[in-house]
Coordinates of C-alpha atoms in Angstrom, one line a residue:
M1118 CA -10.5 31.9 12.5
K1119 CA -13.9 29.8 15.2
I1120 CA -15.5 27.8 13.2
L1121 CA -18.8 25.6 14.9
I1122 CA -19.8 22.5 13.0
H1123 CA -23.8 21.5 13.8
G1124 CA -24.2 17.8 12.1
I1125 CA -25.6 14.3 13.2
N1126 CA -22.8 12.4 11.6
F1127 CA -19.2 12.8 12.7
A1128 CA -17.5 9.7 12.7
P1129 CA -14.3 9.9 10.9
E1130 CA -12.7 6.0 11.0
F1131 CA -15.7 5.1 9.1
T1132 CA -16.5 5.9 5.1
G1133 CA -19.6 8.7 4.4
V1134 CA -20.8 12.1 5.4
G1135 CA -19.7 11.4 9.0
K1136 CA -16.3 10.8 7.8
Y1137 CA -16.2 14.1 5.2
T1138 CA -16.9 16.2 7.7
G1139 CA -14.4 14.7 10.2
E1140 CA -11.7 14.7 7.7
M1141 CA -12.5 18.7 7.0
A1142 CA -12.8 19.5 11.1
A1143 CA -9.2 18.0 11.7
W1144 CA -7.8 19.8 8.7
L1145 CA -9.2 23.4 10.1
A1146 CA -7.9 22.5 13.2
A1147 CA -4.2 21.4 12.3
A1148 CA -4.2 25.0 10.1
G1149 CA -5.2 26.8 12.6
H1150 CA -8.7 27.4 13.2
E1151 CA -10.6 26.8 16.7
V1152 CA -13.5 24.3 16.0
R1153 CA -16.1 22.7 17.8
V1154 CA -18.5 20.4 16.6
V1155 CA -21.8 19.6 18.0
T1156 CA -22.7 16.1 16.8
A1157 CA -24.5 13.0 17.6
P1158 CA -23.2 9.7 18.4
P1159 CA -22.1 7.1 15.4
Y1160 CA -24.8 5.1 14.2
Y1161 CA -25.1 5.2 10.9
P1162 CA -25.4 2.6 8.3
E1163 CA -26.3 0.1 10.8
W1164 CA -29.0 2.0 12.6
K1165 CA -27.1 1.0 15.6
V1166 CA -25.0 3.2 18.1
R1167 CA -21.1 1.9 17.8
K1168 CA -20.2 -0.1 20.5
G1169 CA -18.2 3.0 22.7
Y1170 CA -20.8 5.5 22.2
H1171 CA -23.8 6.7 24.2
A1172 CA -27.3 6.9 22.9
R1173 CA -28.6 8.2 25.9
R1174 CA -26.2 10.8 26.9
Y1175 CA -24.5 13.7 26.7
T1176 CA -20.6 13.7 26.2
Y1177 CA -17.9 15.1 25.8
E1178 CA -14.3 14.3 23.6
E1179 CA -11.0 15.8 21.8
W1180 CA -10.1 14.7 18.6
N1181 CA -7.8 16.2 16.9
K1182 CA -7.4 19.4 18.2
V1183 CA -11.2 19.5 17.3
R1184 CA -13.7 19.8 20.5
V1185 CA -16.7 17.4 19.8
W1186 CA -19.5 17.5 21.7
R1187 CA -22.2 14.6 21.1
A1188 CA -25.8 14.5 22.2
P1189 CA -28.2 12.0 22.5
L1190 CA -30.7 10.8 19.9
W1191 CA -33.3 7.9 19.5
V1192 CA -31.9 5.1 17.0
P1193 CA -34.7 3.0 15.7
A1194 CA -34.0 -0.7 14.8
R1195 CA -36.4 -0.7 11.6
P1196 CA -36.3 2.9 10.4
T1197 CA -39.7 4.2 8.6
S1198 CA -40.6 7.2 6.9
F1199 CA -42.2 8.5 10.2
K1200 CA -39.8 6.7 12.6
R1201 CA -37.0 8.5 10.8
L1202 CA -38.5 12.0 11.5
L1203 CA -38.5 11.4 14.9
H1204 CA -35.2 10.1 14.7
L1205 CA -33.9 13.5 13.7
A1206 CA -36.7 15.5 15.6
S1207 CA -34.6 13.5 18.9
F1208 CA -31.2 14.8 17.3
A1209 CA -31.9 18.0 17.1
I1210 CA -33.9 18.6 19.9
C1211 CA -31.5 17.2 22.0
S1212 CA -28.8 19.2 20.2
L1213 CA -30.1 22.0 21.1
P1214 CA -28.6 22.8 24.6
L1215 CA -25.4 22.2 23.1
M1216 CA -25.7 24.7 20.3
L1217 CA -26.5 27.6 22.9
L1218 CA -23.7 26.8 25.4
Q1219 CA -22.0 27.7 22.4
I1220 CA -22.9 31.2 22.1
A1221 CA -20.8 32.2 24.6
W1222 CA -17.8 30.9 22.5
K1223 CA -18.7 33.3 20.1
P1224 CA -18.3 31.1 16.6
D1225 CA -17.5 32.9 13.5
V1226 CA -19.0 30.9 11.3
V1227 CA -21.6 28.4 12.6
W1228 CA -21.5 25.5 9.8
V1229 CA -24.4 23.2 9.9
V1230 CA -25.0 20.3 7.6
E1231 CA -28.2 18.9 5.9
P1232 CA -29.5 16.4 6.2
P1233 CA -31.0 16.5 8.4
L1234 CA -32.5 19.9 7.4
L1235 CA -34.6 20.0 11.0
C1236 CA -30.7 21.1 12.8
A1237 CA -31.1 24.4 10.1
P1238 CA -32.8 26.9 12.1
T1239 CA -30.9 25.9 15.4
A1240 CA -27.7 27.1 13.4
L1241 CA -29.8 29.6 12.4
C1242 CA -30.2 31.2 15.8
V1243 CA -26.7 30.4 17.8
A1244 CA -25.2 32.4 14.8
W1245 CA -27.9 35.4 14.6
L1246 CA -27.2 35.7 18.5
T1247 CA -23.5 35.6 18.2
G1248 CA -23.0 37.9 14.6
A1249 CA -22.1 34.5 13.0
R1250 CA -21.9 33.9 9.4
A1251 CA -24.4 31.0 9.0
W1252 CA -23.2 28.0 6.1
L1253 CA -25.3 25.1 4.8
H1254 CA -23.8 22.8 3.5
V1255 CA -26.1 20.1 1.3
Q1256 CA -24.9 17.1 1.0
D1257 CA -28.4 15.2 0.4
Y1258 CA -31.5 17.3 -0.7
E1259 CA -33.6 14.9 1.3
V1260 CA -36.7 16.7 1.1
D1261 CA -36.9 16.4 -2.2
V1262 CA -35.1 12.5 -2.4
A1263 CA -37.7 11.5 1.1
F1264 CA -41.1 12.7 -1.5
A1265 CA -39.1 10.9 -4.7
L1266 CA -39.0 7.7 -2.9
G1267 CA -41.9 7.6 -2.0
L1268 CA -40.7 8.7 2.5
L1269 CA -43.5 11.7 2.2
Q1270 CA -46.9 11.9 0.0
G1271 CA -49.2 14.2 -0.7
S1272 CA -49.4 17.4 -2.9
F1273 CA -50.2 19.9 0.3
A1274 CA -47.4 17.9 2.0
A1275 CA -44.7 18.6 -0.4
R1276 CA -46.0 22.3 -1.1
I1277 CA -46.1 23.0 2.7
V1278 CA -42.3 21.2 2.9
N1279 CA -41.4 22.5 0.2
R1280 CA -41.9 26.5 1.2
M1281 CA -40.1 25.9 4.5
E1282 CA -37.2 24.1 2.7
R1283 CA -36.4 27.1 0.0
K1284 CA -37.4 29.7 3.3
I1285 CA -34.9 28.1 6.0
M1286 CA -32.0 28.3 2.7
R1287 CA -32.4 31.8 1.9
C1288 CA -32.2 32.8 5.5
F1289 CA -28.3 31.2 5.2
H1290 CA -25.6 33.6 4.3
N1291 CA -23.8 30.8 2.4
V1292 CA -24.9 28.0 1.0
S1293 CA -22.7 24.8 -0.7
T1294 CA -23.8 22.2 -2.2
I1295 CA -21.3 18.9 -3.6
C1296 CA -21.6 19.5 -7.5
M1297 CA -23.0 21.2 -10.2
S1298 CA -26.5 20.2 -10.2
M1299 CA -27.5 20.6 -6.9
M1300 CA -26.1 23.6 -7.3
D1301 CA -28.8 24.4 -9.8
R1302 CA -31.2 22.9 -7.4
A1303 CA -30.1 25.3 -4.6
L1304 CA -30.7 28.5 -6.8
A1305 CA -34.0 26.6 -8.4
K1306 CA -35.1 26.7 -4.7
G1307 CA -34.3 30.5 -4.3
V1308 CA -30.1 30.5 -3.1
C1309 CA -28.7 33.5 -4.2
S1310 CA -25.7 32.9 -6.8
D1311 CA -23.6 34.8 -5.1
R1312 CA -24.7 33.0 -1.4
L1313 CA -24.1 29.2 -3.7
M1314 CA -20.8 28.3 -3.3
H1315 CA -19.7 25.0 -5.1
F1316 CA -18.0 22.1 -2.4
P1317 CA -17.4 19.0 -3.6
N1318 CA -16.3 15.8 -1.9
W1319 CA -12.6 14.6 -1.7
I1320 CA -10.6 12.2 -1.6
D1321 CA -7.4 11.3 0.1
L1322 CA -5.1 10.1 -3.1
D1323 CA -2.2 9.0 -0.8
S1324 CA -4.5 6.8 1.2
I1325 CA -7.0 6.0 -2.0
H1326 CA -4.7 4.8 -4.5
P1327 CA -4.9 1.8 -7.0
L1328 CA -3.1 -1.2 -5.7
E1329 CA -0.3 -3.2 -7.0
R1330 CA -0.5 -6.1 -5.1
V1331 CA -3.4 -8.1 -5.3
S1332 CA -5.9 -7.5 -2.5
S1333 CA -5.7 -9.3 1.0
Y1334 CA -9.9 -9.5 0.8
R1335 CA -9.1 -12.0 -2.1
A1336 CA -7.6 -15.0 0.4
E1337 CA -9.8 -13.4 2.6
L1338 CA -13.0 -14.3 1.1
G1339 CA -11.0 -17.3 -0.6
I1340 CA -11.4 -15.6 -3.9
P1341 CA -9.0 -16.7 -6.7
E1342 CA -6.4 -14.3 -7.8
D1343 CA -8.0 -14.3 -12.2
A1344 CA -11.6 -14.2 -10.9
V1345 CA -13.4 -10.6 -11.9
V1346 CA -14.6 -9.4 -8.8
A1347 CA -17.9 -6.9 -9.2
L1348 CA -17.9 -5.1 -5.5
Y1349 CA -20.1 -2.6 -4.1
S1350 CA -19.6 -1.3 -0.9
G1351 CA -21.5 1.2 0.8
N1352 CA -24.8 1.9 2.1
M1353 CA -27.4 -0.6 1.7
G1354 CA -30.8 1.4 1.9
R1355 CA -33.5 2.8 -0.5
K1356 CA -31.4 5.2 -2.0
Q1357 CA -29.8 2.7 -3.8
G1358 CA -32.0 0.6 -5.5
L1359 CA -30.1 -2.7 -4.6
D1360 CA -32.8 -4.7 -6.2
I1361 CA -31.1 -4.3 -9.3
M1362 CA -27.5 -6.1 -8.2
A1363 CA -29.9 -9.1 -6.8
D1364 CA -30.9 -9.2 -10.1
A1365 CA -27.5 -8.8 -11.9
A1366 CA -26.0 -11.4 -9.8
R1367 CA -28.8 -13.8 -10.5
I1368 CA -28.6 -13.5 -14.7
L1369 CA -24.7 -13.9 -14.1
A1370 CA -24.9 -16.5 -11.9
G1371 CA -23.5 -19.5 -14.7
E1372 CA -20.8 -17.0 -15.6
T1373 CA -18.0 -19.0 -14.5
G1374 CA -14.6 -16.6 -13.1
L1375 CA -17.1 -13.7 -12.1
C1376 CA -17.7 -12.9 -7.9
F1377 CA -20.1 -10.2 -6.6
V1378 CA -19.3 -9.2 -3.1
F1379 CA -21.5 -6.8 -1.7
C1380 CA -19.9 -4.7 1.6
G1381 CA -21.6 -2.3 3.9
N1382 CA -24.4 -2.6 6.0
G1383 CA -28.3 -0.4 6.2
V1384 CA -31.7 -1.0 6.6
G1385 CA -32.3 -3.3 2.9
K1386 CA -29.0 -5.9 3.3
K1387 CA -31.4 -8.2 4.9
E1388 CA -33.8 -8.4 2.0
L1389 CA -30.6 -8.2 -0.5
M1390 CA -29.3 -11.2 1.3
R1391 CA -32.8 -12.9 0.9
M1392 CA -32.4 -12.4 -2.9
V1393 CA -28.7 -13.8 -3.4
Q1394 CA -29.5 -16.3 -0.9
D1395 CA -28.7 -18.9 -2.8
L1396 CA -26.3 -17.6 -5.7
P1397 CA -22.7 -19.2 -5.3
N1398 CA -21.7 -16.2 -7.0
V1399 CA -22.2 -13.5 -4.0
Q1400 CA -20.1 -12.6 -1.1
F1401 CA -21.4 -10.1 2.0
L1402 CA -19.3 -8.4 3.6
D1403 CA -20.1 -5.9 6.7
L1404 CA -18.7 -2.2 6.6
Q1405 CA -15.5 -2.3 6.8
P1406 CA -13.0 0.6 8.9
V1407 CA -10.9 3.0 6.9
A1408 CA -7.4 1.7 7.8
R1409 CA -8.5 -1.5 5.4
L1410 CA -10.4 1.1 2.7
N1411 CA -7.9 1.2 0.5
D1412 CA -7.6 -2.7 0.3
L1413 CA -11.8 -2.6 -0.2
L1414 CA -11.9 -0.8 -3.2
G1415 CA -8.9 -2.7 -4.1
L1416 CA -10.6 -6.2 -3.8
A1417 CA -13.0 -4.2 -7.0
D1418 CA -12.1 -4.9 -10.5
I1419 CA -15.5 -3.7 -11.4
H1420 CA -17.6 -1.3 -9.2
L1421 CA -21.1 -1.4 -9.0
L1422 CA -23.0 2.3 -8.4
P1423 CA -27.1 1.7 -8.6
Q1424 CA -28.5 4.0 -7.3
N1425 CA -32.9 4.2 -6.7
A1426 CA -35.0 5.4 -10.5
H1427 CA -36.7 8.5 -8.8
A1428 CA -33.0 9.6 -6.9
A1429 CA -30.7 9.2 -9.5
G1430 CA -30.9 12.7 -9.9
L1431 CA -31.4 14.3 -6.9
V1432 CA -27.8 12.8 -5.4
M1433 CA -24.4 12.7 -6.1
P1434 CA -23.0 10.1 -4.7
S1435 CA -19.8 10.3 -1.9
K1436 CA -18.6 7.4 -2.5
L1437 CA -17.9 7.8 -5.9
S1438 CA -14.0 10.2 -5.1
G1439 CA -12.8 6.7 -4.0
L1440 CA -13.7 4.5 -6.4
M1441 CA -12.7 6.7 -9.5
A1442 CA -9.7 6.9 -7.2
S1443 CA -8.6 3.6 -6.7
G1444 CA -8.3 3.3 -10.4
R1445 CA -11.1 0.2 -11.1
T1446 CA -13.4 0.6 -13.6
V1447 CA -17.2 1.9 -12.8
V1448 CA -20.9 0.6 -13.8
A1449 CA -23.3 3.1 -13.0
T1450 CA -27.3 3.0 -13.1
A1451 CA -28.0 6.8 -14.3
D1452 CA -29.2 8.7 -17.1
V1453 CA -26.4 10.4 -19.5
H1454 CA -27.9 13.4 -18.9
T1455 CA -27.2 13.8 -15.2
E1456 CA -24.2 14.8 -14.1
L1457 CA -23.2 11.4 -12.1
G1458 CA -23.7 9.9 -15.6
Q1459 CA -21.4 12.0 -17.5
V1460 CA -19.1 12.0 -14.9
V1461 CA -19.4 7.8 -14.8
Q1462 CA -18.8 7.8 -18.8
S1463 CA -15.3 9.0 -18.2
C1464 CA -14.5 6.0 -16.2
G1465 CA -17.1 3.2 -17.1
V1466 CA -20.6 2.4 -18.5
T1467 CA -24.2 4.0 -17.7
V1468 CA -27.1 2.5 -17.8
S1469 CA -30.9 3.2 -17.8
P1470 CA -31.8 2.9 -13.1
G1471 CA -34.0 0.1 -12.9
D1472 CA -32.5 -1.7 -16.3
A1473 CA -30.9 -5.4 -14.6
E1474 CA -30.6 -6.8 -17.8
A1475 CA -28.4 -4.0 -19.2
F1476 CA -26.4 -4.0 -16.2
A1477 CA -26.0 -7.8 -16.0
N1478 CA -24.5 -7.5 -19.7
A1479 CA -22.6 -4.1 -18.9
I1480 CA -20.5 -6.4 -16.0
S1481 CA -20.4 -9.6 -18.7
R1482 CA -18.7 -7.2 -21.3
L1483 CA -16.4 -5.7 -18.5
A1484 CA -15.3 -8.8 -17.1
R1485 CA -14.2 -10.2 -20.5
D1486 CA -12.2 -7.0 -21.5
S1487 CA -9.6 -6.8 -19.1
A1488 CA -8.2 -3.7 -21.3
Q1489 CA -10.9 -1.9 -21.4
R1490 CA -11.3 -1.4 -17.7
K1491 CA -7.5 -0.6 -17.2
T1492 CA -8.2 2.5 -19.7
F1493 CA -11.5 3.7 -17.9
G1494 CA -9.4 2.7 -14.2
L1495 CA -6.8 5.2 -15.8
A1496 CA -9.6 7.7 -17.1
G1497 CA -11.4 7.6 -13.5
R1498 CA -8.0 7.6 -11.5
K1499 CA -6.8 10.7 -13.6
Y1500 CA -10.1 12.9 -13.0
A1501 CA -9.7 11.9 -9.5
E1502 CA -6.6 13.7 -9.4
I1503 CA -8.2 16.9 -10.7
Q1504 CA -11.0 17.1 -9.2
F1505 CA -11.3 15.5 -5.7
N1506 CA -8.0 16.6 -4.4
I1507 CA -8.4 16.9 -1.1
T1508 CA -6.1 19.5 -0.2
R1509 CA -7.0 22.0 -3.3
I1510 CA -10.2 20.9 -2.8
L1511 CA -10.6 21.8 1.2
D1512 CA -7.5 24.9 0.8
E1513 CA -9.9 26.9 -1.2
F1514 CA -13.0 26.3 0.6
E1515 CA -10.4 27.4 3.7
K1516 CA -10.0 31.0 1.4
S1517 CA -13.5 30.9 0.9
L1518 CA -14.3 31.3 5.0
G1519 CA -11.6 34.1 5.1
R1520 CA -13.4 36.3 1.7
R1521 CA -17.0 35.4 3.0
C1522 CA -16.5 35.9 6.8

């Protein structure tokens, strides 16, 4: 089968959506499918094109039997809502010629990732011209999140954008998304149930597993082996609600033997660093390569999973599968009635988004209770083995491609 993937993020060597897309492409290619990818140079979450790639030229590479074309795009140094829109539009426009070039190849499936939804019309056009199956995979409902976070405002704008989103989604032969609550939202947006598929994020359980030794990061950061580490690892943006981590670290600054490590990059990192610059119990790490991800996750005794109060019910964080697979407990900000809240309760503690006092208290209680941390960690690992197994998920996805195309 010929599968054309269109998405702005394709960076298999790092974490996040780009990693999932890369692993899926490599898995399908290894299974004998012809796979092509039209994407951008990796730039996220630093908002800076990485060394070895180009922001202003078209490039081509072959990776794990996958043919990859990268289109230029504009990457703002300080993204605002308007600049983000221009950024996404630049990729949608610049990737259009590369997508049109694939028409002669005649793919069987055109698979596009949201965000950005701006790429969806091009994917639909190429699918229509080639008779291919058009498949939209929703990793994030960017329109809903943008309004929830105030990046887009106004009732008139909301009506127009939501109407366009619903119309675009209903044009696809298939729509998939990563959790059941997002499936329900797709139905509410008018997607027919027979076109909808649950396609969750996964984890390679052989690569991410409970460490049986002390993480090498402890020595590198000068953290004693008996200290309890509360770790945040991931993108540092507005959706994550990072302020609560700074508040919790300040509340718990007097607790000896408790350290906070914040790892990642993003537009909110400088502000987070400013908020905790006087605290001795906080350290920062830049985004780490995938090769060290298991060691990084194994540094944690407690994983921190904050979410902005307005976005907590709209998304399922992609990092959750790795946190659970690492066999460590999780403290998250999520309403108990959301899917995220229900999942986390099996392996940790949830508190209301924005409640820094409750967040700090949950961390403090777990820091003093190693037995409870171990119980939660084992439960999280078991859940990951059942629900996030990469082999099972991608095998089912491949079978679904065969049935639906």
